[in-house]
């Protein structure tokens, strides 16, 4: 009985602390924090409090979005470290859908990023692939193919799987303008990474002579359209930069692991925009096909 009373007491104390913290987050969002105060408000949360905060935010999507997007910071680099990170980040260039050329073939990514110019590295370092009508198994094959054919120079592939949404798209797109009806399908992702020896900057190979690859899965939205606010797609500085550059310019694991965190609400906003754009594309495509059909009818 004493252990149960102690547990109830801890839960009650945690609830009070989370209530105060939630109120403070709302005040900051609404501009009601004291003027002249520091822009950084440091709060050390116990694991029980952090879990409770995440659970409470799950009931308030707007406040959760503000918390994840605007005010949460997990560690702040020092001034010297920050300058080095900024210098490296500025050399990361988006190549869009530029074809990736291999010996005798080329692949067309949905998006890619390269550190520096073609003189620095032949292939992009990071590639993003999206499965819409494409089967998820083919997404995995493409990701591994990119890493294998580049010998690990393409070190990270982010695979976004919207195929489950595509399968119900004909029904779903008619519900996008009705907030009380389901308007999302399943969304998941896998981050594929080549494995490197940080001492030599060389990719590690398996017994078949292929680059070793790790996979990190994420599920952001299930088949019923329910999102998981605890999911965070975490990319690191080293995902975008050649291993040799990291070894030369980045001293210490902490800088190498500086993160770009994409939380569920951020990803789902991109997803919602993609669906809205896809609906417009489908409507325009249908209208264009109808016009062509009518023109052919007049000619006949």
Short mmCIF file of C-alpha atoms in Angstrom, two decimals:
data_model
loop_
_atom_site.label_atom_id
_atom_site.label_comp_id
_atom_site.label_asym_id
_atom_site.label_seq_id
_atom_site.Cartn_x
_atom_site.Cartn_y
_atom_site.Cartn_z
CA UNK A 1 0.00 0.00 0.00
CA UNK A 2 2.83 2.40 0.86
CA UNK A 3 4.39 1.89 -2.58
CA UNK A 4 1.04 2.66 -4.25
CA UNK A 5 0.65 5.84 -2.19
CA UNK A 6 4.20 6.88 -3.12
CA UNK A 7 3.48 6.24 -6.79
CA UNK A 8 0.25 8.25 -6.66
CA UNK A 9 2.11 11.07 -4.93
CA UNK A 10 4.84 11.10 -7.60
CA UNK A 11 2.23 11.08 -10.37
CA UNK A 12 0.34 13.94 -8.73
CA UNK A 13 3.53 15.99 -8.32
CA UNK A 14 4.47 15.31 -11.94
CA UNK A 15 1.00 16.39 -13.07
CA UNK A 16 1.38 19.70 -11.23
CA UNK A 17 4.83 20.32 -12.75
CA UNK A 18 3.57 19.51 -16.25
CA UNK A 19 0.57 21.78 -15.75
CA UNK A 20 2.87 24.67 -14.88
CA UNK A 21 5.18 23.93 -17.81
CA UNK A 22 2.28 23.64 -20.26
CA UNK A 23 0.93 26.97 -19.01
CA UNK A 24 4.36 28.55 -19.51
CA UNK A 25 4.57 27.18 -23.07
CA UNK A 26 1.15 28.70 -23.81
CA UNK A 27 2.26 32.06 -22.38
CA UNK A 28 5.40 32.06 -24.53
CA UNK A 29 3.34 31.19 -27.60
CA UNK A 30 0.89 34.00 -26.85
CA UNK A 31 3.67 36.53 -26.20
CA UNK A 32 2.86 36.84 -22.50
CA UNK A 33 6.35 36.03 -21.16
CA UNK A 34 8.14 38.83 -19.23
CA UNK A 35 9.84 41.39 -21.48
CA UNK A 36 13.61 41.53 -21.27
CA UNK A 37 13.91 37.90 -20.25
CA UNK A 38 16.38 35.54 -21.92
CA UNK A 39 15.34 33.94 -25.21
CA UNK A 40 16.54 30.60 -23.82
CA UNK A 41 14.45 29.11 -21.02
CA UNK A 42 16.23 26.06 -19.62
CA UNK A 43 14.18 23.30 -18.04
CA UNK A 44 15.58 19.97 -16.91
CA UNK A 45 12.81 17.39 -17.05
CA UNK A 46 12.71 14.06 -15.28
CA UNK A 47 11.91 11.14 -17.61
CA UNK A 48 8.47 10.78 -15.99
CA UNK A 49 7.78 14.48 -16.61
CA UNK A 50 8.94 14.39 -20.22
CA UNK A 51 6.73 11.39 -20.99
CA UNK A 52 3.80 13.12 -19.31
CA UNK A 53 4.45 16.31 -21.27
CA UNK A 54 4.48 14.44 -24.59
CA UNK A 55 1.24 12.67 -23.64
CA UNK A 56 -0.44 15.95 -22.72
CA UNK A 57 0.71 17.61 -25.95
CA UNK A 58 -0.83 14.75 -27.91
CA UNK A 59 -4.21 16.17 -26.88
CA UNK A 60 -3.36 19.65 -28.19
CA UNK A 61 -1.93 19.45 -31.71
CA UNK A 62 -1.53 23.23 -32.12
CA UNK A 63 0.46 23.61 -28.91
CA UNK A 64 2.47 20.49 -29.73
CA UNK A 65 3.41 21.97 -33.08
CA UNK A 66 4.61 25.17 -31.40
CA UNK A 67 6.62 23.20 -28.85
CA UNK A 68 8.35 20.95 -31.39
CA UNK A 69 8.88 23.58 -34.09
CA UNK A 70 9.61 26.79 -32.19
CA UNK A 71 10.91 26.42 -28.66
CA UNK A 72 12.38 23.01 -27.95
CA UNK A 73 16.17 22.88 -28.19
CA UNK A 74 18.16 19.77 -27.25
CA UNK A 75 21.60 21.15 -26.55
CA UNK A 76 23.24 24.33 -27.85
CA UNK A 77 26.69 24.20 -29.56
CA UNK A 78 29.43 26.52 -28.37
CA UNK A 79 30.27 29.63 -30.41
CA UNK A 80 33.34 28.06 -32.03
CA UNK A 81 31.53 24.82 -32.75
CA UNK A 82 28.54 26.69 -34.14
CA UNK A 83 30.69 28.62 -36.62
CA UNK A 84 32.29 25.42 -37.87
CA UNK A 85 28.90 23.78 -38.29
CA UNK A 86 27.53 26.80 -40.18
CA UNK A 87 30.57 26.79 -42.50
CA UNK A 88 30.00 23.14 -43.35
CA UNK A 89 26.21 23.48 -43.67
CA UNK A 90 26.59 26.32 -46.18
CA UNK A 91 28.45 23.97 -48.51
CA UNK A 92 25.58 21.49 -48.60
CA UNK A 93 23.71 22.02 -51.87
CA UNK A 94 20.35 20.69 -53.00
CA UNK A 95 20.56 19.00 -56.40
CA UNK A 96 16.82 18.39 -56.72
CA UNK A 97 16.06 15.59 -59.17
CA UNK A 98 19.39 15.81 -61.02
CA UNK A 99 20.16 12.31 -62.43
CA UNK A 100 22.82 10.32 -60.59
CA UNK A 101 25.18 8.75 -63.11
CA UNK A 102 26.90 5.41 -62.63
CA UNK A 103 28.95 3.36 -65.09
CA UNK A 104 26.60 2.66 -67.97
CA UNK A 105 23.43 3.78 -66.18
CA UNK A 106 21.77 6.60 -64.29
CA UNK A 107 19.10 6.87 -61.62
CA UNK A 108 16.65 9.71 -61.06
CA UNK A 109 16.20 10.53 -57.35
CA UNK A 110 13.24 12.45 -55.94
CA UNK A 111 15.72 14.79 -54.25
CA UNK A 112 19.42 14.76 -53.35
CA UNK A 113 22.05 16.81 -51.51
CA UNK A 114 25.78 17.11 -52.12
CA UNK A 115 28.55 18.66 -50.07
CA UNK A 116 30.54 21.08 -52.21
CA UNK A 117 30.72 20.75 -56.00
CA UNK A 118 31.17 17.89 -58.45
CA UNK A 119 34.90 18.48 -58.10
CA UNK A 120 34.64 17.52 -54.42
CA UNK A 121 32.52 14.40 -54.83
CA UNK A 122 31.09 12.58 -57.83
CA UNK A 123 27.81 11.58 -56.22
CA UNK A 124 25.43 13.27 -53.78
CA UNK A 125 25.88 12.33 -50.14
CA UNK A 126 22.20 12.26 -49.21
CA UNK A 127 19.26 11.09 -51.33
CA UNK A 128 15.53 11.24 -50.60
CA UNK A 129 13.26 8.69 -52.29
CA UNK A 130 9.45 8.72 -52.07
CA UNK A 131 7.19 5.71 -52.63
CA UNK A 132 3.79 6.80 -53.94
CA UNK A 133 2.56 4.33 -56.56
CA UNK A 134 5.86 2.45 -56.20
CA UNK A 135 5.83 -0.62 -53.94
CA UNK A 136 7.67 -0.19 -50.58
CA UNK A 137 9.86 -3.21 -51.37
CA UNK A 138 11.11 -1.37 -54.46
CA UNK A 139 11.91 1.63 -52.28
CA UNK A 140 14.22 -0.56 -50.20
CA UNK A 141 15.81 -2.00 -53.34
CA UNK A 142 16.41 1.49 -54.75
CA UNK A 143 17.94 2.77 -51.49
CA UNK A 144 20.39 -0.11 -51.28
CA UNK A 145 21.17 0.17 -54.98
CA UNK A 146 22.12 3.83 -54.58
CA UNK A 147 24.47 3.11 -51.69
CA UNK A 148 25.97 0.01 -53.31
CA UNK A 149 26.56 1.52 -56.75
CA UNK A 150 28.24 4.58 -55.24
CA UNK A 151 30.44 2.47 -52.98
CA UNK A 152 29.04 4.31 -49.96
CA UNK A 153 29.66 7.78 -51.40
CA UNK A 154 25.88 8.13 -51.22
CA UNK A 155 26.01 7.54 -47.51
CA UNK A 156 22.38 8.14 -46.51
CA UNK A 157 19.05 7.48 -48.23
CA UNK A 158 15.80 8.64 -46.65
CA UNK A 159 12.90 6.54 -47.89
CA UNK A 160 9.44 8.08 -47.38
CA UNK A 161 6.65 5.55 -47.85
CA UNK A 162 3.28 7.03 -48.88
CA UNK A 163 2.20 3.91 -50.78
CA UNK A 164 -0.52 3.08 -48.26
CA UNK A 165 -2.03 6.51 -48.91
CA UNK A 166 -1.83 5.96 -52.67
CA UNK A 167 -3.84 2.73 -52.39
CA UNK A 168 -6.80 4.61 -50.84
CA UNK A 169 -6.20 7.88 -52.69
CA UNK A 170 -9.36 7.78 -54.84
CA UNK A 171 -11.45 7.75 -51.66
CA UNK A 172 -9.19 9.94 -49.58
CA UNK A 173 -8.89 12.88 -51.98
CA UNK A 174 -12.66 13.44 -51.86
CA UNK A 175 -12.43 13.84 -48.09
CA UNK A 176 -9.59 16.38 -47.89
CA UNK A 177 -11.97 19.33 -47.63
CA UNK A 178 -14.02 17.71 -44.86
CA UNK A 179 -12.15 18.09 -41.53
CA UNK A 180 -14.46 15.65 -39.73
CA UNK A 181 -13.72 12.83 -42.18
CA UNK A 182 -10.50 10.81 -42.47
CA UNK A 183 -8.02 12.72 -44.63
CA UNK A 184 -4.77 10.87 -44.00
CA UNK A 185 -3.40 7.47 -44.88
CA UNK A 186 -0.43 5.54 -43.45
CA UNK A 187 2.96 7.26 -43.48
CA UNK A 188 6.26 5.64 -42.55
CA UNK A 189 9.92 6.09 -43.35
CA UNK A 190 13.25 4.26 -43.27
CA UNK A 191 16.66 5.91 -43.09
CA UNK A 192 19.33 3.77 -44.78
CA UNK A 193 22.94 4.54 -43.82
CA UNK A 194 26.27 3.22 -45.05
CA UNK A 195 28.60 2.20 -42.21
CA UNK A 196 32.02 3.87 -42.00
CA UNK A 197 35.27 3.39 -40.13
CA UNK A 198 35.74 6.85 -38.63
CA UNK A 199 39.48 6.29 -38.27
CA UNK A 200 40.10 5.64 -41.97
CA UNK A 201 37.04 7.37 -43.51
CA UNK A 202 36.41 4.18 -45.52
CA UNK A 203 33.04 2.49 -45.98
CA UNK A 204 32.82 -0.95 -44.37
CA UNK A 205 31.93 -3.88 -46.63
CA UNK A 206 30.20 -7.19 -45.94
CA UNK A 207 31.36 -10.67 -46.93
CA UNK A 208 29.92 -10.19 -50.43
CA UNK A 209 31.89 -7.00 -50.99
CA UNK A 210 28.89 -4.68 -50.63
CA UNK A 211 28.77 -1.62 -48.33
CA UNK A 212 27.28 -2.44 -44.94
CA UNK A 213 23.97 -0.65 -44.36
CA UNK A 214 21.90 0.09 -41.26
CA UNK A 215 18.16 0.75 -41.35
CA UNK A 216 16.21 2.98 -38.94
CA UNK A 217 12.40 2.72 -39.32
CA UNK A 218 9.76 5.27 -38.31
CA UNK A 219 5.94 5.12 -38.33
CA UNK A 220 4.34 8.58 -38.28
CA UNK A 221 0.72 7.79 -39.12
CA UNK A 222 -1.15 4.49 -39.04
CA UNK A 223 -3.74 3.09 -41.44
CA UNK A 224 -6.53 4.83 -39.52
CA UNK A 225 -4.98 8.28 -39.90
CA UNK A 226 -3.83 8.48 -36.27
CA UNK A 227 -0.46 10.20 -35.89
CA UNK A 228 2.26 9.24 -33.40
CA UNK A 229 3.63 12.43 -31.85
CA UNK A 230 6.53 10.58 -30.25
CA UNK A 231 8.16 9.83 -33.62
CA UNK A 232 11.07 12.00 -34.76
CA UNK A 233 13.03 11.48 -37.96
CA UNK A 234 16.57 12.28 -36.85
CA UNK A 235 19.21 13.16 -39.42
CA UNK A 236 22.77 14.07 -38.51
CA UNK A 237 25.37 16.39 -39.97
CA UNK A 238 27.33 13.35 -41.08
CA UNK A 239 24.39 12.21 -43.24
CA UNK A 240 25.05 15.15 -45.60
CA UNK A 241 28.85 15.31 -45.59
CA UNK A 242 31.60 13.00 -46.96
CA UNK A 243 33.39 10.98 -44.30
CA UNK A 244 36.76 12.45 -45.26
CA UNK A 245 35.49 16.00 -44.67
CA UNK A 246 34.07 15.01 -41.30
CA UNK A 247 37.31 13.35 -40.25
CA UNK A 248 39.33 16.44 -41.23
CA UNK A 249 37.02 19.21 -40.03
CA UNK A 250 34.89 17.81 -37.24
CA UNK A 251 36.65 17.03 -34.00
CA UNK A 252 34.62 14.96 -31.60
CA UNK A 253 31.53 12.80 -31.88
CA UNK A 254 29.21 15.49 -30.49
CA UNK A 255 29.69 17.76 -33.52
CA UNK A 256 29.55 14.89 -35.97
CA UNK A 257 26.16 14.01 -34.49
CA UNK A 258 24.59 17.50 -34.64
CA UNK A 259 21.00 16.69 -35.51
CA UNK A 260 18.27 17.86 -37.83
CA UNK A 261 15.10 16.64 -36.14
CA UNK A 262 11.87 16.37 -38.13
CA UNK A 263 9.01 15.70 -35.73
CA UNK A 264 5.70 14.13 -36.65
CA UNK A 265 3.73 17.36 -36.93
CA UNK A 266 6.30 18.93 -39.24
CA UNK A 267 6.40 15.86 -41.49
CA UNK A 268 2.62 15.60 -41.55
CA UNK A 269 2.29 19.24 -42.59
CA UNK A 270 4.51 18.49 -45.59
CA UNK A 271 2.41 15.39 -46.21
CA UNK A 272 -0.86 17.35 -46.06
CA UNK A 273 0.53 19.91 -48.51
CA UNK A 274 1.64 17.09 -50.82
CA UNK A 275 -1.86 15.59 -50.81
CA UNK A 276 -3.45 18.98 -51.53
CA UNK A 277 -1.05 19.49 -54.45
CA UNK A 278 -1.70 15.96 -55.72
CA UNK A 279 -5.45 16.58 -55.68
CA UNK A 280 -5.03 19.76 -57.75
CA UNK A 281 -2.72 17.90 -60.14
CA UNK A 282 -5.27 15.11 -60.57
CA UNK A 283 -8.10 17.58 -61.20
CA UNK A 284 -6.07 19.53 -63.76
CA UNK A 285 -4.96 16.31 -65.44
CA UNK A 286 -8.56 15.08 -65.61
CA UNK A 287 -9.70 18.41 -67.07
CA UNK A 288 -6.90 18.39 -69.65
CA UNK A 289 -7.75 14.84 -70.73
CA UNK A 290 -11.42 15.84 -71.00
CA UNK A 291 -10.55 18.79 -73.23
CA UNK A 292 -8.44 16.60 -75.51
CA UNK A 293 -11.25 14.06 -75.74
CA UNK A 294 -13.78 16.76 -76.69
CA UNK A 295 -11.43 18.14 -79.34
CA UNK A 296 -11.02 14.69 -80.87
CA UNK A 297 -14.80 14.29 -80.88
CA UNK A 298 -15.27 17.55 -82.79
CA UNK A 299 -12.65 16.54 -85.34
CA UNK A 300 -14.35 13.21 -85.91
#
